[in-house]
Tab-separated table of C-alpha atoms in Angstrom:
chain	number	residue	atom	x	y	z
A	1	UNK	CA	0.006	-0.040	-0.028
A	2	UNK	CA	1.260	3.453	-0.786
A	3	UNK	CA	1.647	6.460	1.531
A	4	UNK	CA	-1.474	7.925	-0.008
A	5	UNK	CA	-3.558	5.804	2.237
A	6	UNK	CA	-2.575	7.904	5.270
A	7	UNK	CA	-1.235	11.426	4.922
A	8	UNK	CA	-0.883	14.266	7.368
A	9	UNK	CA	-0.904	17.503	5.284
A	10	UNK	CA	0.596	20.145	7.294
A	11	UNK	CA	-0.394	23.622	6.275
A	12	UNK	CA	0.893	25.817	9.086
A	13	UNK	CA	2.187	25.332	12.669
A	14	UNK	CA	2.352	28.461	14.869
A	15	UNK	CA	1.631	29.981	18.199
A	16	UNK	CA	-1.961	30.844	18.564
A	17	UNK	CA	-1.463	34.363	19.563
A	18	UNK	CA	1.393	36.841	19.202
A	19	UNK	CA	0.251	38.851	22.194
A	20	UNK	CA	0.817	35.768	24.407
A	21	UNK	CA	4.298	35.477	23.394
A	22	UNK	CA	6.259	32.921	25.372
A	23	UNK	CA	3.381	32.186	27.684
A	24	UNK	CA	1.838	30.199	24.810
A	25	UNK	CA	3.058	26.712	25.519
A	26	UNK	CA	1.100	24.837	22.778
A	27	UNK	CA	1.646	24.588	19.143
A	28	UNK	CA	-1.316	25.190	17.023
A	29	UNK	CA	-1.852	24.914	13.262
A	30	UNK	CA	-3.815	24.124	10.217
A	31	UNK	CA	-3.425	20.397	9.084
A	32	UNK	CA	-5.470	17.873	7.153
A	33	UNK	CA	-5.399	14.218	7.900
A	34	UNK	CA	-6.362	11.979	5.010
A	35	UNK	CA	-7.225	8.333	5.577
A	36	UNK	CA	-7.912	6.401	2.408
A	37	UNK	CA	-10.037	8.728	0.314
A	38	UNK	CA	-11.368	10.550	3.360
A	39	UNK	CA	-10.344	13.939	4.787
A	40	UNK	CA	-10.675	13.759	8.535
A	41	UNK	CA	-10.943	17.324	9.218
A	42	UNK	CA	-11.979	20.771	7.830
A	43	UNK	CA	-8.961	22.294	6.211
A	44	UNK	CA	-9.690	25.820	7.449
A	45	UNK	CA	-9.758	24.975	11.190
A	46	UNK	CA	-6.955	25.492	13.626
A	47	UNK	CA	-5.988	22.561	15.772
A	48	UNK	CA	-4.014	21.967	18.933
A	49	UNK	CA	-0.886	20.342	17.347
A	50	UNK	CA	1.056	19.690	20.498
A	51	UNK	CA	-1.690	17.470	21.802
A	52	UNK	CA	-2.181	15.778	18.436
A	53	UNK	CA	1.522	15.104	18.413
A	54	UNK	CA	1.502	13.445	21.815
A	55	UNK	CA	-1.728	11.474	21.147
A	56	UNK	CA	-0.345	10.186	17.742
A	57	UNK	CA	3.010	9.254	19.280
A	58	UNK	CA	1.050	7.111	21.771
A	59	UNK	CA	-0.743	5.307	18.867
A	60	UNK	CA	2.716	4.271	17.445
A	61	UNK	CA	2.804	1.708	20.357
A	62	UNK	CA	-0.770	1.469	21.631
A	63	UNK	CA	-4.164	0.807	20.020
A	64	UNK	CA	-6.515	3.737	20.242
A	65	UNK	CA	-10.139	2.192	20.366
A	66	UNK	CA	-13.335	2.915	22.175
A	67	UNK	CA	-12.143	0.691	24.940
A	68	UNK	CA	-8.610	2.042	25.160
A	69	UNK	CA	-8.189	5.719	24.159
A	70	UNK	CA	-4.846	7.542	24.178
A	71	UNK	CA	-6.703	10.840	24.323
A	72	UNK	CA	-10.311	11.995	24.050
A	73	UNK	CA	-9.695	12.663	20.346
A	74	UNK	CA	-6.434	12.275	18.415
A	75	UNK	CA	-6.460	15.719	17.055
A	76	UNK	CA	-8.234	18.124	19.398
A	77	UNK	CA	-9.556	21.580	18.758
A	78	UNK	CA	-7.898	24.527	20.459
A	79	UNK	CA	-7.841	25.046	24.139
A	80	UNK	CA	-6.805	22.373	26.685
A	81	UNK	CA	-5.622	21.734	30.180
A	82	UNK	CA	-2.903	19.179	31.145
A	83	UNK	CA	-4.172	17.019	33.936
A	84	UNK	CA	-2.095	14.392	35.764
A	85	UNK	CA	-2.017	12.164	38.744
A	86	UNK	CA	1.173	10.627	40.437
A	87	UNK	CA	2.436	7.551	38.551
A	88	UNK	CA	0.237	8.355	35.540
A	89	UNK	CA	0.658	10.077	32.147
A	90	UNK	CA	-0.771	13.327	31.293
A	91	UNK	CA	-4.310	13.536	30.117
A	92	UNK	CA	-5.048	16.380	27.842
A	93	UNK	CA	-8.407	17.823	28.643
A	94	UNK	CA	-10.094	19.728	25.789
A	95	UNK	CA	-12.111	22.022	27.916
A	96	UNK	CA	-15.247	19.973	27.808
A	97	UNK	CA	-15.377	20.024	24.008
A	98	UNK	CA	-14.485	16.304	23.647
A	99	UNK	CA	-16.342	15.959	20.338
A	100	UNK	CA	-14.495	18.892	18.899
A	101	UNK	CA	-11.550	17.509	16.894
A	102	UNK	CA	-10.844	14.656	14.745
A	103	UNK	CA	-10.781	11.050	15.790
A	104	UNK	CA	-10.326	7.604	14.311
A	105	UNK	CA	-9.354	4.161	15.660
A	106	UNK	CA	-5.937	2.720	15.545
A	107	UNK	CA	-5.252	-0.984	15.873
A	108	UNK	CA	-1.897	-2.715	15.612
A	109	UNK	CA	-1.465	-6.074	13.933
A	110	UNK	CA	2.110	-7.245	13.893
A	111	UNK	CA	3.929	-4.863	11.594
A	112	UNK	CA	0.861	-3.202	10.368
A	113	UNK	CA	-1.643	-0.516	11.431
A	114	UNK	CA	-5.306	-0.521	10.859
A	115	UNK	CA	-7.000	2.833	10.726
A	116	UNK	CA	-10.675	2.819	11.273
A	117	UNK	CA	-12.973	5.849	10.511
A	118	UNK	CA	-16.829	5.756	10.426
A	119	UNK	CA	-16.774	5.189	6.642
A	120	UNK	CA	-13.803	2.852	6.118
A	121	UNK	CA	-10.841	0.867	7.344
A	122	UNK	CA	-7.438	0.756	5.815
A	123	UNK	CA	-4.344	-1.283	6.712
A	124	UNK	CA	-0.766	0.000	6.049
A	125	UNK	CA	2.737	-0.851	7.205
A	126	UNK	CA	3.559	0.646	10.631
A	127	UNK	CA	6.632	2.275	9.269
A	128	UNK	CA	4.383	4.328	6.824
A	129	UNK	CA	2.142	5.294	9.642
A	130	UNK	CA	5.237	6.097	11.784
A	131	UNK	CA	6.701	8.430	9.135
A	132	UNK	CA	3.649	10.464	8.792
A	133	UNK	CA	3.140	10.837	12.674
A	134	UNK	CA	6.889	11.817	12.812
A	135	UNK	CA	6.357	14.479	10.109
A	136	UNK	CA	3.897	16.304	12.484
A	137	UNK	CA	5.891	15.607	15.535
A	138	UNK	CA	8.997	17.169	13.888
A	139	UNK	CA	7.059	20.198	12.724
A	140	UNK	CA	5.752	20.863	16.341
A	141	UNK	CA	9.408	20.459	17.566
A	142	UNK	CA	10.696	22.659	14.893
A	143	UNK	CA	8.346	25.564	16.127
A	144	UNK	CA	9.500	25.033	19.710
A	145	UNK	CA	13.228	24.874	18.919
A	146	UNK	CA	13.121	27.937	16.775
A	147	UNK	CA	11.166	30.100	19.076
A	148	UNK	CA	11.929	31.900	22.308
A	149	UNK	CA	11.864	29.624	25.304
A	150	UNK	CA	8.435	29.152	26.707
A	151	UNK	CA	7.618	30.622	30.147
A	152	UNK	CA	6.769	27.880	32.631
A	153	UNK	CA	3.502	27.928	34.508
A	154	UNK	CA	3.554	29.559	37.897
A	155	UNK	CA	1.256	26.957	39.438
A	156	UNK	CA	3.358	23.915	40.597
A	157	UNK	CA	0.618	21.425	39.372
A	158	UNK	CA	0.568	22.904	35.979
A	159	UNK	CA	4.450	23.034	35.814
A	160	UNK	CA	4.768	19.282	36.663
A	161	UNK	CA	2.031	18.571	33.961
A	162	UNK	CA	4.044	20.483	31.430
A	163	UNK	CA	7.255	18.520	32.304
A	164	UNK	CA	5.353	15.227	32.231
A	165	UNK	CA	4.037	16.068	28.711
A	166	UNK	CA	7.394	16.745	27.333
A	167	UNK	CA	9.057	13.696	29.195
A	168	UNK	CA	6.507	11.348	27.553
A	169	UNK	CA	6.874	12.970	24.198
A	170	UNK	CA	10.686	12.478	24.246
A	171	UNK	CA	10.490	9.080	25.695
A	172	UNK	CA	8.059	7.903	22.928
A	173	UNK	CA	10.036	9.555	20.152
A	174	UNK	CA	13.305	7.802	21.542
A	175	UNK	CA	11.393	4.594	21.576
A	176	UNK	CA	10.510	5.056	17.847
A	177	UNK	CA	14.276	5.764	17.093
A	178	UNK	CA	15.334	2.618	19.042
A	179	UNK	CA	12.804	0.656	17.053
A	180	UNK	CA	14.155	2.175	13.763
A	181	UNK	CA	17.769	1.187	14.846
A	182	UNK	CA	16.721	-2.471	15.556
A	183	UNK	CA	14.777	-2.825	12.389
A	184	UNK	CA	17.843	-1.645	10.148
A	185	UNK	CA	20.441	-3.886	11.735
């Protein structure tokens, strides 16, 4: 199967508001996710790309199904709060707007990934899926790495959540790189 079965078309990645400056700790942007012949989102909407990046990184190693969700939706709309508990990963709350965003199910089958939408299901090699996910992840990282340092939250709870978010992000990305290394040897 070709890469055209799953594509993340990145239009723009940016901070939501220049007035917030370094207080904005979340990448936003305009993307379109295409699964098979289906566009999963409206091209003219702005999405929470930091949250989408973490959710999609999680789907590289976990199923995302109605019984096991890696997030409320894979690509949430704007606005979120990072929630966490001791010994747990970050949960990204979308301000009560759980149905605002784009979602599909992800199931792993050996070296393949099955993407299930309300209208279709496609199967593609894990490596093809991974490459599209990393395209978005790398675009988000590029924004952070080429902007002024973000100002950390004053609230200790929010600060811990922010660090847990990035810790999991980097852990998952490193896990992908390790898997790549093992697969090429």
